[in-house]
Coordinates of C-alpha atoms and ligand atoms in Angstrom, one line a residue:
M164 CA 120.7 196.6 117.7
C165 CA 121.3 198.3 120.7
G166 CA 121.7 202.6 120.8
I167 CA 124.6 204.0 122.5
I168 CA 124.9 207.6 124.1
G169 CA 127.8 209.8 125.5
Y170 CA 128.1 213.3 126.6
I171 CA 131.0 215.3 127.7
G172 CA 130.8 219.4 128.6
D173 CA 129.1 221.7 131.3
A174 CA 125.6 220.3 131.5
D175 CA 123.8 217.8 133.7
A176 CA 125.2 214.6 132.0
A177 CA 122.2 212.4 133.2
G178 CA 119.6 215.2 131.5
V179 CA 121.4 215.0 128.5
L180 CA 121.9 211.0 128.2
L181 CA 118.0 210.4 129.5
E182 CA 117.0 213.1 126.2
G183 CA 119.2 211.1 123.7
L184 CA 118.0 207.6 125.0
K185 CA 114.3 209.0 124.5
R186 CA 115.7 209.5 120.8
L187 CA 117.6 206.2 120.6
E188 CA 114.6 204.0 122.4
Y189 CA 113.7 202.4 118.9
R190 CA 116.8 200.4 119.2
G191 CA 115.7 198.2 121.9
Y192 CA 113.7 198.5 124.8
D193 CA 114.8 195.4 126.6
S194 CA 116.9 197.6 129.6
A195 CA 118.7 200.7 129.4
G196 CA 121.2 202.0 131.6
M197 CA 123.6 205.3 132.2
A198 CA 127.1 206.0 134.1
V199 CA 128.0 209.3 135.2
L200 CA 131.5 210.3 136.3
G201 CA 131.1 213.3 138.9
R202 CA 133.0 214.8 141.8
G203 CA 132.0 211.3 143.8
G204 CA 133.2 209.1 141.0
L205 CA 131.3 206.5 138.7
D206 CA 127.3 206.3 139.4
V207 CA 126.0 203.5 137.3
R208 CA 121.7 202.9 137.3
R209 CA 120.6 200.2 135.1
R210 CA 117.0 199.2 134.6
V211 CA 115.3 196.2 133.1
G212 CA 112.5 197.0 130.5
V213 CA 111.6 200.5 128.9
L214 CA 113.7 203.6 129.3
R215 CA 110.7 205.1 131.5
H216 CA 112.0 202.5 134.7
L217 CA 115.7 204.0 134.6
E218 CA 113.9 207.4 134.3
D219 CA 112.0 206.8 137.3
E220 CA 115.2 205.8 139.2
V221 CA 117.3 208.8 137.9
R222 CA 114.1 211.2 138.9
R223 CA 114.0 209.0 142.6
A224 CA 117.9 209.8 143.0
P225 CA 119.6 212.0 140.5
L226 CA 122.9 211.5 139.0
A227 CA 125.5 214.7 139.7
G228 CA 128.2 215.0 137.1
T229 CA 129.0 216.4 133.9
A230 CA 130.3 213.8 131.9
G231 CA 128.4 210.0 130.8
I232 CA 127.3 207.3 129.0
G233 CA 124.0 205.6 128.4
H234 CA 122.7 202.5 126.6
T235 CA 119.5 201.1 125.5
R236 CA 119.5 197.1 125.2
W237 CA 118.1 195.0 122.3
A238 CA 119.3 192.0 123.9
T239 CA 121.7 189.5 121.8
H240 CA 123.4 187.4 124.2
G241 CA 121.7 187.1 127.6
Q242 CA 118.3 187.5 128.7
P243 CA 116.9 191.0 129.2
S244 CA 117.8 191.5 133.2
E245 CA 119.7 194.5 135.2
E246 CA 122.7 192.2 135.3
N247 CA 123.0 192.1 131.5
A248 CA 121.9 195.2 131.1
H249 CA 124.9 198.0 130.2
P250 CA 126.8 199.9 131.1
H251 CA 129.2 197.3 131.9
R252 CA 131.7 197.9 135.0
S253 CA 135.1 196.8 135.6
G254 CA 136.9 198.7 138.4
D255 CA 136.9 202.4 137.7
V256 CA 136.0 201.7 133.9
V257 CA 132.7 201.6 132.3
V258 CA 131.7 200.6 128.7
V259 CA 128.4 200.5 126.5
H260 CA 128.2 198.5 123.6
N261 CA 126.6 198.0 120.6
G262 CA 127.1 195.2 118.3
I263 CA 128.2 191.5 118.4
I264 CA 131.8 190.8 120.0
E265 CA 132.7 187.0 117.7
N266 CA 135.4 186.1 120.1
Y267 CA 133.7 187.0 123.4
L268 CA 134.2 183.7 124.6
D269 CA 137.7 183.2 124.0
L270 CA 138.3 186.4 125.5
K271 CA 136.5 185.7 128.3
R272 CA 138.0 182.4 129.4
R273 CA 141.2 184.5 129.7
L274 CA 140.3 187.0 131.5
Q275 CA 138.3 184.2 134.1
G276 CA 141.8 182.7 134.0
E277 CA 143.4 185.9 135.1
G278 CA 141.1 186.7 137.7
F279 CA 138.4 188.6 136.5
A280 CA 134.9 188.4 137.7
F281 CA 132.2 188.1 135.1
A282 CA 128.9 189.9 136.4
S283 CA 126.7 189.0 133.4
E284 CA 125.9 186.9 130.1
T285 CA 126.7 189.4 127.6
D286 CA 129.5 189.5 125.0
A287 CA 129.8 193.2 125.7
E288 CA 131.6 192.9 129.6
V289 CA 134.7 191.6 128.2
I290 CA 135.3 195.1 127.1
A291 CA 135.2 196.4 130.5
H292 CA 137.6 194.1 131.8
L293 CA 140.1 194.5 128.9
L294 CA 140.0 197.9 129.3
A295 CA 140.5 197.7 132.9
R296 CA 143.1 195.1 132.4
A297 CA 145.0 197.4 130.0
M298 CA 145.0 200.2 131.9
R299 CA 146.8 198.1 134.8
D300 CA 150.3 199.0 133.5
G301 CA 149.9 202.9 133.4
R302 CA 148.8 203.8 129.9
S303 CA 146.0 206.5 129.4
L304 CA 142.8 205.7 128.7
P305 CA 143.0 206.5 125.2
Q306 CA 146.2 204.4 124.8
A307 CA 144.2 201.6 126.5
F308 CA 141.5 201.5 124.9
Q309 CA 143.5 201.7 121.3
A310 CA 145.2 198.3 122.8
V311 CA 142.0 196.9 123.3
V312 CA 140.3 197.2 120.3
G313 CA 142.8 195.7 118.3
E314 CA 141.9 192.0 120.2
L315 CA 137.8 192.6 119.5
Q316 CA 136.2 190.7 116.5
G317 CA 133.0 191.3 115.5
S318 CA 131.0 194.2 115.1
Y319 CA 131.1 197.1 117.4
A320 CA 130.0 200.5 118.6
I321 CA 131.7 201.1 121.8
A322 CA 132.2 204.3 124.6
G323 CA 134.2 204.1 127.4
L324 CA 134.9 206.2 130.3
C325 CA 137.0 206.2 133.3
E326 CA 137.1 207.4 136.6
R327 CA 140.8 208.1 136.7
E328 CA 140.7 210.7 133.9
P329 CA 137.5 212.3 134.0
D330 CA 138.1 214.5 131.1
V331 CA 137.9 212.3 128.2
L332 CA 135.4 209.6 127.0
V333 CA 136.4 206.8 124.4
A334 CA 134.6 205.3 121.2
A335 CA 135.1 203.2 118.6
R336 CA 133.1 202.2 115.6
S337 CA 133.4 198.8 113.5
G338 CA 130.4 197.8 111.5
C339 CA 127.9 199.5 113.7
P340 CA 126.7 203.2 113.6
L341 CA 128.2 206.0 115.4
V342 CA 128.3 209.5 115.1
A343 CA 130.3 212.3 117.2
G344 CA 129.4 216.4 117.7
H345 CA 130.5 219.2 118.9
G346 CA 128.8 222.2 120.2
G347 CA 129.7 224.6 122.4
E348 CA 132.1 223.8 125.4
A349 CA 130.2 220.1 125.2
S350 CA 130.9 217.1 122.8
F351 CA 128.7 214.0 122.1
L352 CA 128.2 210.7 120.7
A353 CA 125.4 208.6 119.6
S354 CA 124.7 205.5 117.6
D355 CA 122.4 208.3 115.1
V356 CA 122.6 211.7 114.9
T357 CA 119.2 212.0 116.5
P358 CA 119.9 213.0 119.8
L359 CA 122.7 215.4 118.9
L360 CA 120.6 217.5 117.0
A361 CA 119.1 219.3 120.1
H362 CA 122.3 221.0 121.2
T363 CA 124.3 220.7 117.4
R364 CA 123.9 220.4 113.7
R365 CA 127.6 219.5 113.3
V366 CA 128.6 215.8 113.3
Q367 CA 131.1 213.3 112.2
F368 CA 129.8 209.9 110.9
L369 CA 132.9 207.9 112.2
E370 CA 133.8 205.1 109.9
D371 CA 134.6 201.5 110.2
G372 CA 138.2 201.1 112.3
D373 CA 137.9 204.8 113.8
V374 CA 138.8 205.5 117.8
A375 CA 137.6 208.5 118.8
V376 CA 138.9 210.6 121.9
V377 CA 136.0 212.8 123.1
T378 CA 136.6 215.7 125.2
R379 CA 134.6 219.2 126.2
R380 CA 137.0 220.7 123.4
G381 CA 136.3 218.7 120.2
V382 CA 136.6 215.1 119.0
T383 CA 140.0 213.6 117.9
V384 CA 139.6 210.8 115.3
T385 CA 142.6 208.0 114.6
D386 CA 142.7 204.9 112.9
A387 CA 143.2 201.8 115.3
D388 CA 147.1 202.4 115.4
G389 CA 146.3 205.9 116.2
R390 CA 147.3 207.5 113.1
P391 CA 145.3 210.7 112.8
V392 CA 142.2 210.5 110.7
D393 CA 140.2 213.1 109.1
R394 CA 136.6 212.8 109.0
D395 CA 134.4 216.0 107.4
T396 CA 132.1 217.9 109.8
V397 CA 128.5 217.5 108.2
A398 CA 126.1 220.0 108.8
V399 CA 122.5 218.4 109.4
D400 CA 119.5 219.9 108.7
W401 CA 117.3 216.9 109.5
T402 CA 114.4 216.8 111.6
T403 CA 114.5 214.4 114.6
E404 CA 112.0 212.2 112.6
T405 CA 113.9 212.0 109.4
A406 CA 116.9 211.2 111.6
E407 CA 115.5 208.4 113.5
K408 CA 114.8 207.1 110.2
G409 CA 118.1 207.1 109.4
G410 CA 117.4 209.7 106.8
Y411 CA 115.3 207.3 104.9
P412 CA 111.3 208.1 104.6
H413 CA 110.1 205.2 106.1
F414 CA 111.0 202.1 108.6
M415 CA 110.4 199.9 105.8
L416 CA 112.7 201.4 103.6
K417 CA 115.3 201.5 106.1
E418 CA 114.8 197.7 107.0
I419 CA 115.1 196.9 103.8
H420 CA 118.4 198.2 103.4
E421 CA 119.3 197.1 106.9
Q422 CA 119.3 193.4 105.2
P423 CA 123.1 193.2 104.2
Q424 CA 123.8 193.7 107.8
A425 CA 121.0 191.3 109.3
I426 CA 121.9 188.4 107.6
L427 CA 125.9 189.2 108.5
D428 CA 124.8 189.7 112.1
T429 CA 122.5 186.1 111.7
L430 CA 125.6 184.1 110.3
R431 CA 128.5 186.0 112.6
G432 CA 129.6 183.9 115.5
R433 CA 127.4 180.9 114.8
T434 CA 129.1 178.9 113.5
V435 CA 132.6 176.7 114.6
V436 CA 135.0 175.7 112.8
D437 CA 137.6 173.4 115.0
D438 CA 141.1 172.6 113.5
A439 CA 140.2 169.7 112.0
G440 CA 137.9 171.6 109.7
R441 CA 134.7 170.8 111.3
V442 CA 131.9 172.7 111.5
S443 CA 129.9 173.2 114.6
F444 CA 126.9 175.2 115.5
P445 CA 126.7 175.7 119.5
D446 CA 123.5 177.7 119.5
V447 CA 121.5 174.8 118.7
T448 CA 121.0 173.0 122.3
I449 CA 119.0 170.2 121.0
T450 CA 121.5 166.7 120.9
P451 CA 122.4 165.4 118.2
D452 CA 121.1 162.4 119.5
E453 CA 117.3 164.1 119.5
F454 CA 117.8 165.0 116.0
R455 CA 118.6 161.9 115.1
A456 CA 116.0 159.9 117.0
A457 CA 113.7 162.5 115.7
G458 CA 110.6 161.1 113.8
Q459 CA 109.2 163.5 111.8
I460 CA 109.9 167.5 111.3
W461 CA 107.4 170.5 112.0
I462 CA 107.4 174.1 111.3
V463 CA 104.5 176.1 112.4
A464 CA 104.0 180.1 112.0
C465 CA 101.9 182.5 111.3
G466 CA 101.8 185.5 108.2
T467 CA 105.1 186.2 107.0
S468 CA 106.9 183.7 109.3
W469 CA 104.7 181.1 107.6
H470 CA 106.1 181.6 104.1
A471 CA 109.8 181.5 105.4
G472 CA 108.6 177.8 107.2
L473 CA 107.0 176.9 103.4
V474 CA 110.8 177.8 102.0
G475 CA 112.1 175.6 104.8
K476 CA 110.3 172.5 103.8
Y477 CA 111.6 173.1 99.9
L478 CA 115.4 173.6 101.7
F479 CA 115.2 170.7 104.7
E480 CA 113.6 168.1 101.4
E481 CA 116.3 169.3 99.3
L482 CA 119.2 169.0 101.8
L483 CA 118.3 166.5 104.0
H484 CA 116.1 164.3 102.5
K485 CA 113.4 164.3 105.0
P486 CA 110.0 164.9 104.7
V487 CA 109.0 168.4 106.9
H488 CA 105.5 169.1 107.8
V489 CA 104.4 173.1 107.6
D490 CA 101.2 174.5 109.4
I491 CA 99.8 177.8 110.1
G492 CA 99.7 178.6 113.8
S493 CA 95.8 178.9 113.8
E494 CA 95.3 176.1 111.5
F495 CA 97.8 173.5 113.7
R496 CA 96.3 174.3 117.0
Y497 CA 92.5 172.8 116.0
R498 CA 93.4 170.2 114.2
K499 CA 94.2 166.4 115.7
S500 CA 97.9 166.3 115.7
M501 CA 100.1 164.1 114.5
V502 CA 103.2 165.3 116.3
R503 CA 104.9 162.5 118.0
K504 CA 107.1 161.9 121.0
G505 CA 110.7 163.2 120.2
D506 CA 109.6 165.0 116.8
I507 CA 111.6 168.4 116.2
F508 CA 109.1 171.1 116.2
L509 CA 110.3 175.0 114.8
A510 CA 108.1 177.3 115.9
L511 CA 109.5 180.5 113.8
S512 CA 108.1 184.3 114.9
Q513 CA 109.9 187.3 114.7
S514 CA 108.3 188.2 117.9
G515 CA 108.2 185.4 119.3
E516 CA 104.9 186.4 120.8
T517 CA 102.1 186.0 118.2
A518 CA 99.8 183.8 120.2
D519 CA 98.8 181.2 117.5
T520 CA 102.6 179.9 117.2
L521 CA 103.0 180.2 120.7
D522 CA 100.2 178.3 121.5
A523 CA 101.0 175.1 118.9
A524 CA 104.6 175.3 120.1
R525 CA 102.8 174.3 123.9
E526 CA 100.8 172.2 122.3
A527 CA 103.9 170.2 120.8
R528 CA 105.8 170.4 123.9
R529 CA 102.7 169.2 125.6
L530 CA 102.6 165.9 122.9
G531 CA 106.6 165.1 123.5
A532 CA 108.2 167.1 120.8
R533 CA 111.7 169.4 121.1
V534 CA 110.4 172.5 120.4
L535 CA 113.4 174.7 118.8
S536 CA 112.6 178.5 118.0
V537 CA 113.6 180.6 115.4
V538 CA 112.8 184.2 116.9
N539 CA 114.0 188.2 116.2
V540 CA 113.3 189.2 119.7
V541 CA 115.4 187.7 122.5
G542 CA 113.9 187.0 125.8
S543 CA 110.5 186.6 124.3
T544 CA 108.0 184.5 125.4
M545 CA 108.5 181.7 122.6
A546 CA 112.2 181.9 123.5
R547 CA 111.7 181.2 127.2
E548 CA 109.6 178.4 126.6
S549 CA 111.4 176.6 124.0
D550 CA 114.0 173.6 124.6
G551 CA 116.3 175.8 122.0
V552 CA 116.5 178.9 120.1
L553 CA 117.7 179.8 116.8
Y554 CA 118.1 183.9 117.1
T555 CA 117.9 185.7 113.9
R556 CA 119.5 188.9 114.8
C557 CA 118.0 191.5 112.9
G558 CA 117.7 194.1 114.7
L559 CA 114.6 195.9 115.9
E560 CA 111.7 195.5 113.3
I561 CA 109.3 198.8 113.5
S562 CA 107.5 198.4 110.2
V563 CA 104.6 196.9 110.5
A564 CA 105.3 194.6 107.2
S565 CA 107.8 192.6 108.1
T566 CA 111.2 192.7 105.8
K567 CA 114.5 192.0 107.2
A568 CA 113.1 189.2 109.9
F569 CA 112.0 187.2 107.0
T570 CA 115.2 187.0 105.2
G571 CA 116.9 186.3 108.4
Q572 CA 115.0 183.5 108.9
L573 CA 115.4 182.2 105.4
V574 CA 119.6 182.5 106.4
A575 CA 118.7 180.9 110.1
L576 CA 116.6 178.3 108.2
H577 CA 119.7 177.3 106.0
L578 CA 122.1 177.0 109.1
L579 CA 119.5 174.8 111.0
A580 CA 119.6 172.7 107.7
L581 CA 123.2 172.4 107.8
H582 CA 123.2 171.2 111.5
I583 CA 120.4 168.8 110.7
G584 CA 122.4 167.5 107.8
R585 CA 125.5 167.1 109.5
V586 CA 124.6 165.3 112.7
H587 CA 122.7 162.6 110.5
G588 CA 125.7 162.0 108.4
I589 CA 124.0 163.5 105.3
L590 CA 126.2 166.7 104.5
K591 CA 129.9 166.3 104.9
E592 CA 132.1 168.8 106.2
R593 CA 132.8 170.1 102.9
A594 CA 129.5 170.6 101.5
I595 CA 129.0 172.4 104.9
R596 CA 131.9 174.9 104.2
E597 CA 130.9 175.6 100.8
W598 CA 127.7 176.3 101.6
L599 CA 128.6 178.3 104.4
D600 CA 130.8 180.1 101.7
Q601 CA 127.6 180.6 100.1
L602 CA 126.0 182.5 102.9
R603 CA 128.7 184.4 103.3
Q604 CA 128.0 186.1 99.7
L605 CA 124.7 186.6 100.4
P606 CA 124.8 190.4 101.6
G607 CA 126.4 191.4 98.5
H608 CA 124.3 189.6 96.4
V609 CA 121.6 191.6 98.6
E610 CA 122.9 194.9 98.4
D611 CA 123.1 194.3 94.6
V612 CA 119.5 194.2 94.2
I613 CA 119.2 197.5 96.7
K614 CA 121.6 199.6 94.3
R615 CA 119.3 198.8 91.7
D616 CA 116.2 200.1 93.3
G617 CA 115.6 202.6 90.8
E618 CA 114.8 199.8 88.4
L619 CA 112.1 198.6 90.8
L620 CA 110.9 202.1 91.1
A621 CA 110.4 202.5 87.4
V622 CA 108.1 199.2 87.4
A623 CA 106.2 200.7 90.3
K624 CA 105.6 203.6 88.4
R625 CA 104.0 201.8 85.2
F626 CA 101.9 199.8 87.5
Y627 CA 100.9 201.0 90.7
Q628 CA 97.2 202.0 89.3
K629 CA 96.0 198.7 88.8
N630 CA 93.7 197.0 91.4
N631 CA 94.5 192.9 91.0
F632 CA 98.2 191.4 90.6
L633 CA 99.4 187.4 90.4
Y634 CA 102.8 186.6 91.8
L635 CA 103.9 183.0 90.0
G636 CA 106.8 181.0 91.8
R637 CA 107.9 177.4 92.1
W638 CA 109.3 175.3 93.9
I639 CA 111.3 176.9 96.3
N640 CA 110.4 180.4 94.9
Y641 CA 106.4 179.3 95.2
P642 CA 106.3 180.6 99.1
I643 CA 108.1 184.0 97.5
A644 CA 105.2 184.5 95.6
L645 CA 103.0 184.1 98.6
E646 CA 105.6 186.6 100.0
G647 CA 105.3 188.5 97.4
A648 CA 101.8 188.8 97.0
L649 CA 101.3 189.5 100.7
K650 CA 103.7 192.5 101.0
L651 CA 102.0 194.1 98.3
K652 CA 98.2 193.6 100.0
E653 CA 99.7 195.1 103.2
I654 CA 101.4 198.1 102.1
S655 CA 98.5 199.2 99.3
Y656 CA 95.9 197.6 99.3
I657 CA 96.4 195.7 96.2
H658 CA 94.5 192.3 95.7
A659 CA 97.6 190.4 94.8
E660 CA 97.4 186.8 95.0
G661 CA 100.7 184.4 95.0
Y662 CA 100.3 181.1 93.2
A663 CA 102.7 177.9 92.0
A664 CA 103.5 178.8 88.6
G665 CA 101.9 175.0 87.5
E666 CA 98.8 175.8 89.6
M667 CA 97.5 178.9 87.5
K668 CA 95.7 177.0 84.8
H669 CA 93.4 175.0 87.0
G670 CA 91.7 178.5 88.1
P671 CA 93.3 181.8 88.3
I672 CA 94.6 182.1 84.6
A673 CA 90.8 182.8 84.4
L674 CA 91.4 186.0 86.5
V675 CA 93.9 186.9 83.7
D676 CA 93.7 190.0 80.9
E677 CA 95.6 192.9 80.0
D678 CA 94.8 194.7 83.5
V679 CA 96.4 192.4 86.0
P680 CA 100.0 192.3 85.7
V681 CA 101.6 189.3 86.6
V682 CA 105.0 188.8 88.5
V683 CA 106.4 185.7 87.5
L684 CA 109.7 184.7 89.5
A685 CA 112.0 182.6 87.4
P686 CA 115.6 182.7 88.7
Q687 CA 117.9 180.1 87.1
D688 CA 117.0 177.0 88.2
R689 CA 116.1 173.5 87.4
L690 CA 112.6 174.6 86.6
Y691 CA 113.4 177.2 84.7
R692 CA 112.3 176.1 81.4
K693 CA 108.9 175.3 82.8
T694 CA 108.2 178.6 84.7
V695 CA 108.9 180.5 81.1
S696 CA 106.2 178.2 79.6
N697 CA 104.1 179.8 82.5
L698 CA 105.1 182.8 81.7
M699 CA 104.2 182.6 77.9
E700 CA 100.8 180.8 79.4
V701 CA 99.9 184.6 80.6
K702 CA 101.2 186.6 78.3
T703 CA 99.3 184.8 75.4
R704 CA 96.6 186.2 77.5
K705 CA 97.4 189.5 77.3
A706 CA 98.8 190.2 81.1
P707 CA 101.4 192.5 81.5
V708 CA 104.6 190.4 82.9
I709 CA 106.9 191.4 85.3
A710 CA 109.8 188.8 85.2
F711 CA 112.4 188.4 88.4
T712 CA 115.3 186.6 86.9
S713 CA 118.8 185.8 86.7
E714 CA 121.6 187.8 84.9
G715 CA 122.6 185.4 82.6
E716 CA 118.9 184.5 81.4
L717 CA 118.6 186.5 78.5
D718 CA 115.4 185.0 76.6
L719 CA 112.8 186.8 78.7
E720 CA 113.8 189.9 77.1
D721 CA 111.4 190.0 74.5
V722 CA 108.4 188.7 76.2
A723 CA 108.3 190.2 79.4
D724 CA 107.1 194.1 79.6
C725 CA 109.7 194.6 82.4
V726 CA 112.8 192.5 83.6
F727 CA 114.7 192.5 86.8
R728 CA 117.7 190.4 87.4
I729 CA 119.2 188.9 90.4
P730 CA 123.2 187.7 90.2
D731 CA 123.6 184.8 88.3
A732 CA 126.5 183.9 91.1
V733 CA 123.2 183.4 93.4
P734 CA 122.3 179.3 93.8
P735 CA 118.9 178.2 93.5
L736 CA 118.4 177.6 97.0
L737 CA 119.4 181.0 98.2
A738 CA 117.5 182.7 95.1
P739 CA 114.4 183.6 97.7
V740 CA 116.7 185.9 99.2
P741 CA 117.6 188.4 96.5
L742 CA 114.3 187.4 95.2
T743 CA 112.2 188.5 98.1
V744 CA 114.3 192.1 98.8
A745 CA 113.0 193.2 95.0
L746 CA 109.7 192.3 95.5
Q747 CA 109.8 194.2 99.1
L748 CA 111.4 197.6 97.0
L749 CA 108.3 196.9 94.8
A750 CA 105.9 197.0 96.8
Y751 CA 106.9 199.4 98.6
H752 CA 107.3 201.8 96.2
I753 CA 103.8 201.0 94.7
G754 CA 102.6 201.5 98.6
V755 CA 104.4 205.4 98.3
L756 CA 103.0 206.0 95.1
R757 CA 99.6 205.0 96.2
G758 CA 99.7 206.8 99.2
I759 CA 99.4 204.7 101.8
D760 CA 101.5 205.3 104.9
V761 CA 103.7 202.1 104.6
D762 CA 104.9 201.8 108.0
R763 CA 101.3 201.7 109.6
P764 CA 99.0 200.2 107.3
R765 CA 95.4 199.9 108.4
N766 CA 94.0 197.1 110.1
L767 CA 97.3 195.4 111.0
A768 CA 99.6 194.8 114.0
K769 CA 103.3 194.3 114.3
S770 CA 102.3 191.4 117.0
V771 CA 99.2 189.7 117.2
T772 CA 99.1 188.6 120.9
V773 CA 95.4 187.1 120.4
E774 CA 94.0 184.4 118.7
Ligands
G6P988 C1 102.0 190.2 112.1 C2 102.4 190.9 111.5 C3 103.2 190.0 110.2 C4 104.0 188.9 111.0 C5 102.7 187.9 112.0 C6 103.7 186.8 112.5 O1 100.5 189.9 111.5 O2 101.9 191.9 110.9 O3 104.3 191.2 109.7 O4 104.6 187.9 109.8 O5 102.6 188.9 112.8 O6 104.4 187.4 113.4 P1 105.7 186.9 114.0 O7 106.4 188.0 115.1 O8 105.3 185.9 114.6 O9 107.0 186.0 113.0

């Protein structure tokens, strides 16, 4: 994630930037920094950790000036450290960036070849050097900036400043949010509207491809070629709290809606296709030989992440024809461990701090396994202690109930399965490329589910007063039944159980009556008919049935009480992703209808750092 801010006016810039960064701190707290332009030139301050550290620094030695840019970081490239903190500087130019520059390695090599020295491991630093280089031939800051934007691939919101041109800020957006505002004799930039509300309620939401030149007199927006673009000025009447949630009533709903982007970011820049069409995964640092030598694969996690691990088992066994052990962190720790030297041990965790998973990974390492963690929080303990890390790039997850981190984990596990399949020679290049194409279509399928949220709200309204739910799924959707039930439990306090649909007749069917809604996951796959038989078994016992199926399957219409469809184009191994999103929305609506504070459910914590 990351938050960026910019100010140019007559007031003390550092004060405005700090106040603004406080509103943006939810976007990342790995480090914070600012650059202020005053009579003495640029003054850049950066501090690792929460914003308070930067605030203390500014109080200790105030910065003087009336123009500046600021940043709060959620690390993606490079550990949280002062060198990796923004703003990044090159000569008399400074920039802040939110997003991922996919071609940064190419750009970095070229710039290094020309003599530019890099001070950080970030992708963002290339932007500062490119801008400094583009200004060498006498181009103005806006002209140079426009040229630089043309060289960038990936996602970004950028703000920049140059000592030589103190009366202008430049900014651009592609795939990351950016808002501009003007009020009195001052103009503002920010990742969301919250920092602007104290100064102006009249804002412009920039769109992808927009480049902005910001002065004390106002904001001029152009496209990447410098042609003027008309962006409406909108009057915002949000409160600060509504604005932090991006206009959504809860962080959970915001994070559910962020999934298409989170999936895209998790996929982006991960795969390299060389000239011969070979695909490789540079982030996975465990060597092909180590993968080939591994006797067993282990996956250990807790809570929602454990459900992702269970999906991983089906996926790996299906794609790699390899047995996989999946365990809950707190169980693994105290069992007689069967981990052997050279095994591959995957630790899945959103936070990278869950005590039970962390300890399991340490134990596996002690026994000689190669530990690869799949984590969302960069620089977390698990990431630091692992032999390799595969980051899900889902951005900060605030709501206690995990949503986007889970779907991000599923996507990361697909990438890993493709990688292992390649090094084992099980998956051919062509199959991998086709699979990657399918993965790239996932954000669109998720978008499709989100657009039909109204249907899920209608289902929620029908059943939210029930006290027990059953969730049934088979094969790779069995863990999704577990996850759907967990989500409902967590945020509605309704008793819900997830079951393997075929196992229901061995016990849970005794619970079924007209008062127990049964959620059945029956997308188009080789077990569809069998799942429908299980659905009929509960229907016969009068249970209201809520079926989740694919567009082409029409025979559930007459038997199920409610039917929600995911797109037909979703292949069976990817169905867990859109199905999960639909179940998240269902749980969300039920929780809200029951009056629960869904972002902060009772007794739960976002990150459980105790045993
Ligand atoms: C807590 C959270 C869950 C999460 C679990 C594992 O229980 O409330 O949402 O799934 O921890 O967290 P991790 O950060 O390791 O994925």
